[in-house]
Amino acid sequence: MSNNKNTKIAALVTARGKNTLRNKHLILVNKKPLIWYPVSIAKKCRSFDHYYISSDNRKILKIGEKEGYQIIKRPKKISLPTSMHIDAIVQALDIMKSKDNYTPDILVVLLGNTVYFKPEWIENSIKLLLEDENISAVVPIYRQNDHHPYRAKFIDNHGFLRPYFDFSKRKISTNRQNLRSNYFLCHNFWTLRVSKSIKGKNGQAPWIFMGKNIRPLILEGGPDVHEAKDIGLCECWLNNNKNK
């Protein structure tokens, strides 16, 4: 149940059936389907009063249902490779309201293509939202200065490399250590305050549904699955974090 009796907190596991890596959410990772990890970890958290799983794939939904999740069948039109995550989130919220007369205050979206979860991370993210009503979302991030935006290039119409920024009036160090700390989203889960995110139009691009005031949860960074080689990285992470 929720830590705050007046705050409704739901878990939503999301996993699309069709991906570049065929059936990736059902691939065994340490003898368990990949999708099992977010499903099982969320169940270890004490804050949730509702559990949902959204997918267009019957086998994925069945795994969630077996663990006590309410299933949300995702229509094909928002299950395409070009579909946006926000479409699945909005559809899930609509189903929650119409079917269960339930609208969460806080929605934790757990992505189905990673094993990179710990219950305490999720609980800490919820705690941050409960403590400060101005926060629209809490998301895990990791520091990565090797891929700093100041070091990024694009190829222009003439085939030459060009910087994304105008450095004519500023001097940029070639040493990554001298650059301002740069962070990327882990994309293992997003903790969202529904009233200040989701359907708002003024959030930070490109993930506008996270709202304006996003608080970071700084982690070391972990694996997610896009290619077959990533399965081994997930297994290594799990083996190294068994007792942590």
mmCIF file of C-alpha atoms in Angstrom:
data_model
loop_
_atom_site.group_PDB
_atom_site.id
_atom_site.type_symbol
_atom_site.label_atom_id
_atom_site.label_comp_id
_atom_site.label_asym_id
_atom_site.label_seq_id
_atom_site.Cartn_x
_atom_site.Cartn_y
_atom_site.Cartn_z
ATOM 1 C CA MET A 1 0.000 0.000 0.000
ATOM 2 C CA SER A 2 1.001 3.599 -0.407
ATOM 3 C CA ASN A 3 3.253 5.239 2.177
ATOM 4 C CA ASN A 4 0.806 8.142 2.142
ATOM 5 C CA LYS A 5 -2.801 7.040 2.495
ATOM 6 C CA ASN A 6 -3.967 10.041 0.468
ATOM 7 C CA THR A 7 -1.559 9.425 -2.409
ATOM 8 C CA LYS A 8 -2.409 6.862 -5.071
ATOM 9 C CA ILE A 9 0.710 5.244 -6.526
ATOM 10 C CA ALA A 10 0.700 2.778 -9.421
ATOM 11 C CA ALA A 11 3.308 0.708 -11.236
ATOM 12 C CA LEU A 12 3.050 0.404 -15.013
ATOM 13 C CA VAL A 13 5.335 -2.058 -16.810
ATOM 14 C CA THR A 14 5.527 -1.392 -20.555
ATOM 15 C CA ALA A 15 6.764 -3.719 -23.293
ATOM 16 C CA ARG A 16 6.031 -3.655 -27.007
ATOM 17 C CA GLY A 17 5.812 -7.012 -28.749
ATOM 18 C CA LYS A 18 7.480 -6.063 -32.036
ATOM 19 C CA ASN A 19 11.091 -4.935 -31.817
ATOM 20 C CA THR A 20 14.264 -5.020 -33.893
ATOM 21 C CA LEU A 21 15.455 -7.869 -31.696
ATOM 22 C CA ARG A 22 12.730 -10.465 -32.119
ATOM 23 C CA ASN A 23 10.766 -11.295 -28.951
ATOM 24 C CA LYS A 24 13.416 -9.572 -26.835
ATOM 25 C CA HIS A 25 11.198 -9.226 -23.771
ATOM 26 C CA LEU A 26 10.778 -13.003 -23.695
ATOM 27 C CA ILE A 27 14.471 -13.876 -24.106
ATOM 28 C CA LEU A 28 15.793 -15.753 -21.076
ATOM 29 C CA VAL A 29 18.203 -13.816 -18.880
ATOM 30 C CA ASN A 30 19.596 -16.018 -16.119
ATOM 31 C CA LYS A 31 16.752 -18.445 -16.859
ATOM 32 C CA LYS A 32 14.016 -15.813 -16.524
ATOM 33 C CA PRO A 33 12.269 -13.869 -19.323
ATOM 34 C CA LEU A 34 13.618 -10.332 -19.584
ATOM 35 C CA ILE A 35 10.169 -8.881 -18.827
ATOM 36 C CA TRP A 36 10.079 -10.813 -15.532
ATOM 37 C CA TYR A 37 12.642 -8.483 -13.953
ATOM 38 C CA PRO A 38 10.677 -5.205 -13.890
ATOM 39 C CA VAL A 39 7.523 -7.162 -13.062
ATOM 40 C CA SER A 40 9.117 -8.888 -10.061
ATOM 41 C CA ILE A 41 11.073 -5.887 -8.761
ATOM 42 C CA ALA A 42 8.002 -3.624 -8.644
ATOM 43 C CA LYS A 43 6.261 -6.247 -6.523
ATOM 44 C CA LYS A 44 8.999 -5.842 -3.920
ATOM 45 C CA CYS A 45 8.138 -2.166 -3.455
ATOM 46 C CA ARG A 46 5.731 -1.272 -0.643
ATOM 47 C CA SER A 47 4.461 1.995 -2.103
ATOM 48 C CA PHE A 48 2.227 0.675 -4.874
ATOM 49 C CA ASP A 49 -1.500 0.189 -4.511
ATOM 50 C CA HIS A 50 -2.065 -0.888 -8.142
ATOM 51 C CA TYR A 51 -0.006 -2.856 -10.662
ATOM 52 C CA TYR A 52 -0.514 -2.758 -14.433
ATOM 53 C CA ILE A 53 1.270 -4.164 -17.464
ATOM 54 C CA SER A 54 0.824 -2.751 -20.971
ATOM 55 C CA SER A 55 1.668 -4.689 -24.128
ATOM 56 C CA ASP A 56 0.327 -5.854 -27.468
ATOM 57 C CA ASN A 57 1.876 -9.282 -26.871
ATOM 58 C CA ARG A 58 -0.224 -11.996 -25.229
ATOM 59 C CA LYS A 59 2.754 -13.870 -23.730
ATOM 60 C CA ILE A 60 4.130 -10.713 -22.124
ATOM 61 C CA LEU A 61 0.742 -9.876 -20.635
ATOM 62 C CA LYS A 62 0.373 -13.413 -19.316
ATOM 63 C CA ILE A 63 3.675 -13.159 -17.406
ATOM 64 C CA GLY A 64 2.471 -9.972 -15.767
ATOM 65 C CA GLU A 65 -0.958 -11.393 -14.992
ATOM 66 C CA LYS A 66 0.638 -14.411 -13.321
ATOM 67 C CA GLU A 67 2.468 -12.032 -10.973
ATOM 68 C CA GLY A 68 -0.736 -10.197 -10.034
ATOM 69 C CA TYR A 69 -0.739 -7.390 -12.594
ATOM 70 C CA GLN A 70 -3.841 -6.056 -14.285
ATOM 71 C CA ILE A 71 -3.323 -6.330 -18.020
ATOM 72 C CA ILE A 72 -3.761 -3.499 -20.508
ATOM 73 C CA LYS A 73 -3.965 -4.706 -24.096
ATOM 74 C CA ARG A 74 -2.235 -2.181 -26.297
ATOM 75 C CA PRO A 75 -3.785 -1.655 -29.759
ATOM 76 C CA LYS A 76 -1.640 -2.167 -32.845
ATOM 77 C CA LYS A 77 -1.762 1.502 -33.839
ATOM 78 C CA ILE A 78 0.346 2.450 -30.810
ATOM 79 C CA SER A 79 2.505 -0.686 -30.875
ATOM 80 C CA LEU A 80 4.517 0.124 -33.985
ATOM 81 C CA PRO A 81 8.300 0.745 -34.089
ATOM 82 C CA THR A 82 7.455 4.406 -34.724
ATOM 83 C CA SER A 83 4.995 4.655 -31.805
ATOM 84 C CA MET A 84 5.784 6.974 -28.899
ATOM 85 C CA HIS A 85 5.946 5.794 -25.290
ATOM 86 C CA ILE A 86 3.571 8.533 -24.232
ATOM 87 C CA ASP A 87 0.820 6.945 -26.345
ATOM 88 C CA ALA A 88 1.001 3.756 -24.274
ATOM 89 C CA ILE A 89 1.078 5.721 -21.024
ATOM 90 C CA VAL A 90 -1.962 7.826 -21.902
ATOM 91 C CA GLN A 91 -3.879 4.749 -23.058
ATOM 92 C CA ALA A 92 -3.021 2.990 -19.789
ATOM 93 C CA LEU A 93 -4.255 5.935 -17.725
ATOM 94 C CA ASP A 94 -7.481 6.028 -19.721
ATOM 95 C CA ILE A 95 -8.031 2.307 -19.080
ATOM 96 C CA MET A 96 -7.317 2.720 -15.370
ATOM 97 C CA LYS A 97 -9.937 5.452 -15.142
ATOM 98 C CA SER A 98 -12.621 3.774 -17.241
ATOM 99 C CA LYS A 99 -12.176 0.248 -15.923
ATOM 100 C CA ASP A 100 -11.159 0.789 -12.288
ATOM 101 C CA ASN A 101 -12.293 4.385 -11.675
ATOM 102 C CA TYR A 102 -8.689 4.953 -10.663
ATOM 103 C CA THR A 103 -6.256 7.750 -11.513
ATOM 104 C CA PRO A 104 -2.865 7.561 -9.796
ATOM 105 C CA ASP A 105 -1.205 10.624 -8.342
ATOM 106 C CA ILE A 106 2.185 9.059 -9.006
ATOM 107 C CA LEU A 107 2.850 6.656 -11.854
ATOM 108 C CA VAL A 108 6.088 4.669 -12.015
ATOM 109 C CA VAL A 109 6.716 3.467 -15.558
ATOM 110 C CA LEU A 110 9.081 0.485 -15.631
ATOM 111 C CA LEU A 111 10.557 -0.273 -19.042
ATOM 112 C CA GLY A 112 10.500 -3.907 -20.046
ATOM 113 C CA ASN A 113 13.829 -4.119 -21.872
ATOM 114 C CA THR A 114 16.201 -4.061 -18.902
ATOM 115 C CA VAL A 115 17.085 -5.811 -15.659
ATOM 116 C CA TYR A 116 18.521 -2.610 -14.199
ATOM 117 C CA PHE A 117 16.248 -2.182 -11.185
ATOM 118 C CA LYS A 118 16.471 -2.119 -7.416
ATOM 119 C CA PRO A 119 13.447 -1.660 -5.143
ATOM 120 C CA GLU A 120 15.227 1.023 -3.112
ATOM 121 C CA TRP A 121 15.807 3.137 -6.241
ATOM 122 C CA ILE A 122 12.100 3.107 -7.006
ATOM 123 C CA GLU A 123 11.140 3.808 -3.396
ATOM 124 C CA ASN A 124 13.634 6.698 -3.225
ATOM 125 C CA SER A 125 12.203 8.249 -6.376
ATOM 126 C CA ILE A 126 8.692 8.092 -4.945
ATOM 127 C CA LYS A 127 9.925 9.570 -1.651
ATOM 128 C CA LEU A 128 11.388 12.552 -3.516
ATOM 129 C CA LEU A 129 8.036 13.265 -5.165
ATOM 130 C CA LEU A 130 6.168 12.934 -1.895
ATOM 131 C CA GLU A 131 8.520 15.408 -0.225
ATOM 132 C CA ASP A 132 8.320 18.128 -2.884
ATOM 133 C CA GLU A 133 5.093 18.814 -4.778
ATOM 134 C CA ASN A 134 6.944 21.007 -7.294
ATOM 135 C CA ILE A 135 8.765 18.015 -8.789
ATOM 136 C CA SER A 136 7.110 16.756 -11.958
ATOM 137 C CA ALA A 137 9.224 13.604 -12.331
ATOM 138 C CA VAL A 138 12.189 11.718 -10.913
ATOM 139 C CA VAL A 139 14.365 9.809 -13.365
ATOM 140 C CA PRO A 140 17.575 7.778 -12.957
ATOM 141 C CA ILE A 141 20.572 9.224 -14.774
ATOM 142 C CA TYR A 142 24.270 8.426 -15.192
ATOM 143 C CA ARG A 143 27.292 10.652 -15.824
ATOM 144 C CA GLN A 144 28.920 10.343 -19.248
ATOM 145 C CA ASN A 145 31.391 13.004 -20.347
ATOM 146 C CA ASP A 146 32.930 10.927 -23.147
ATOM 147 C CA HIS A 147 29.737 11.541 -25.122
ATOM 148 C CA HIS A 148 29.320 15.156 -24.081
ATOM 149 C CA PRO A 149 27.112 17.209 -26.462
ATOM 150 C CA TYR A 150 29.978 19.664 -26.972
ATOM 151 C CA ARG A 151 31.957 16.786 -28.511
ATOM 152 C CA ALA A 152 29.163 15.695 -30.864
ATOM 153 C CA LYS A 153 29.242 16.358 -34.617
ATOM 154 C CA PHE A 154 26.869 16.125 -37.554
ATOM 155 C CA ILE A 155 27.620 15.722 -41.259
ATOM 156 C CA ASP A 156 26.573 18.704 -43.356
ATOM 157 C CA ASN A 157 25.247 18.687 -46.937
ATOM 158 C CA HIS A 158 28.798 18.825 -48.292
ATOM 159 C CA GLY A 159 30.004 15.829 -46.302
ATOM 160 C CA PHE A 160 31.987 17.778 -43.694
ATOM 161 C CA LEU A 161 31.806 17.357 -39.923
ATOM 162 C CA ARG A 162 30.265 20.314 -38.111
ATOM 163 C CA PRO A 163 29.623 21.049 -34.399
ATOM 164 C CA TYR A 164 26.080 21.419 -33.097
ATOM 165 C CA PHE A 165 27.039 24.562 -31.188
ATOM 166 C CA ASP A 166 28.592 27.896 -32.155
ATOM 167 C CA PHE A 167 31.966 27.975 -30.410
ATOM 168 C CA SER A 168 33.154 31.233 -32.009
ATOM 169 C CA LYS A 169 32.651 33.145 -28.754
ATOM 170 C CA ARG A 170 33.680 30.466 -26.283
ATOM 171 C CA LYS A 171 36.695 28.239 -25.778
ATOM 172 C CA ILE A 172 35.964 24.552 -25.222
ATOM 173 C CA SER A 173 38.515 22.207 -23.671
ATOM 174 C CA THR A 174 39.398 19.000 -25.493
ATOM 175 C CA ASN A 175 39.657 17.283 -22.099
ATOM 176 C CA ARG A 176 36.390 15.708 -20.992
ATOM 177 C CA GLN A 177 37.370 16.258 -17.356
ATOM 178 C CA ASN A 178 37.177 20.019 -17.899
ATOM 179 C CA LEU A 179 33.676 19.952 -19.306
ATOM 180 C CA ARG A 180 30.569 20.484 -17.217
ATOM 181 C CA SER A 181 29.224 17.151 -16.004
ATOM 182 C CA ASN A 182 26.966 15.606 -18.623
ATOM 183 C CA TYR A 183 24.195 13.119 -17.853
ATOM 184 C CA PHE A 184 21.992 10.709 -19.780
ATOM 185 C CA LEU A 185 18.774 9.026 -18.717
ATOM 186 C CA CYS A 186 19.136 5.383 -17.709
ATOM 187 C CA HIS A 187 15.671 4.597 -19.104
ATOM 188 C CA ASN A 188 15.004 1.821 -16.638
ATOM 189 C CA PHE A 189 12.069 3.582 -14.958
ATOM 190 C CA TRP A 190 10.409 6.988 -14.773
ATOM 191 C CA THR A 191 8.545 8.207 -11.694
ATOM 192 C CA LEU A 192 5.929 10.701 -12.820
ATOM 193 C CA ARG A 193 3.589 13.051 -10.994
ATOM 194 C CA VAL A 194 0.523 12.702 -13.188
ATOM 195 C CA SER A 195 -0.841 16.192 -12.512
ATOM 196 C CA LYS A 196 2.411 17.904 -13.549
ATOM 197 C CA SER A 197 3.479 15.656 -16.413
ATOM 198 C CA ILE A 198 1.958 13.112 -18.824
ATOM 199 C CA LYS A 199 -0.624 15.234 -20.638
ATOM 200 C CA GLY A 200 1.155 18.568 -20.220
ATOM 201 C CA LYS A 201 2.562 20.314 -23.280
ATOM 202 C CA ASN A 202 5.297 22.377 -21.675
ATOM 203 C CA GLY A 203 7.678 19.681 -20.476
ATOM 204 C CA GLN A 204 11.314 19.256 -21.379
ATOM 205 C CA ALA A 205 11.849 17.913 -24.884
ATOM 206 C CA PRO A 206 12.089 15.269 -26.140
ATOM 207 C CA TRP A 207 10.295 13.535 -23.252
ATOM 208 C CA ILE A 208 7.685 16.238 -22.771
ATOM 209 C CA PHE A 209 5.533 13.942 -20.616
ATOM 210 C CA MET A 210 8.102 14.232 -17.784
ATOM 211 C CA GLY A 211 7.141 17.852 -17.197
ATOM 212 C CA LYS A 212 9.376 20.820 -16.387
ATOM 213 C CA ASN A 213 10.857 20.087 -12.980
ATOM 214 C CA ILE A 214 12.685 16.787 -13.292
ATOM 215 C CA ARG A 215 14.719 15.629 -10.319
ATOM 216 C CA PRO A 216 17.643 13.263 -11.016
ATOM 217 C CA LEU A 217 18.404 10.013 -9.255
ATOM 218 C CA ILE A 218 22.110 9.598 -9.983
ATOM 219 C CA LEU A 219 23.189 5.998 -10.616
ATOM 220 C CA GLU A 220 26.180 4.376 -12.298
ATOM 221 C CA GLY A 221 24.327 3.380 -15.452
ATOM 222 C CA GLY A 222 23.294 -0.119 -16.423
ATOM 223 C CA PRO A 223 22.440 -2.314 -19.401
ATOM 224 C CA ASP A 224 19.302 -2.364 -21.487
ATOM 225 C CA VAL A 225 18.585 -4.656 -24.392
ATOM 226 C CA HIS A 226 18.631 -3.532 -28.011
ATOM 227 C CA GLU A 227 20.847 -6.249 -29.489
ATOM 228 C CA ALA A 228 21.571 -9.897 -28.677
ATOM 229 C CA LYS A 229 24.950 -9.007 -27.139
ATOM 230 C CA ASP A 230 23.173 -6.926 -24.496
ATOM 231 C CA ILE A 231 21.766 -10.084 -22.890
ATOM 232 C CA GLY A 232 25.232 -11.004 -21.657
ATOM 233 C CA LEU A 233 25.668 -7.524 -20.165
ATOM 234 C CA CYS A 234 22.386 -7.926 -18.282
ATOM 235 C CA GLU A 235 23.460 -11.280 -16.904
ATOM 236 C CA CYS A 236 26.776 -9.817 -15.747
ATOM 237 C CA TRP A 237 24.994 -6.967 -13.987
ATOM 238 C CA LEU A 238 22.596 -9.354 -12.257
ATOM 239 C CA ASN A 239 25.431 -11.634 -11.136
ATOM 240 C CA ASN A 240 27.404 -8.677 -9.778
ATOM 241 C CA ASN A 241 24.423 -7.281 -7.884
ATOM 242 C CA LYS A 242 22.903 -10.389 -6.352
ATOM 243 C CA ASN A 243 23.592 -9.387 -2.767
ATOM 244 C CA LYS A 244 23.667 -5.606 -3.119
#
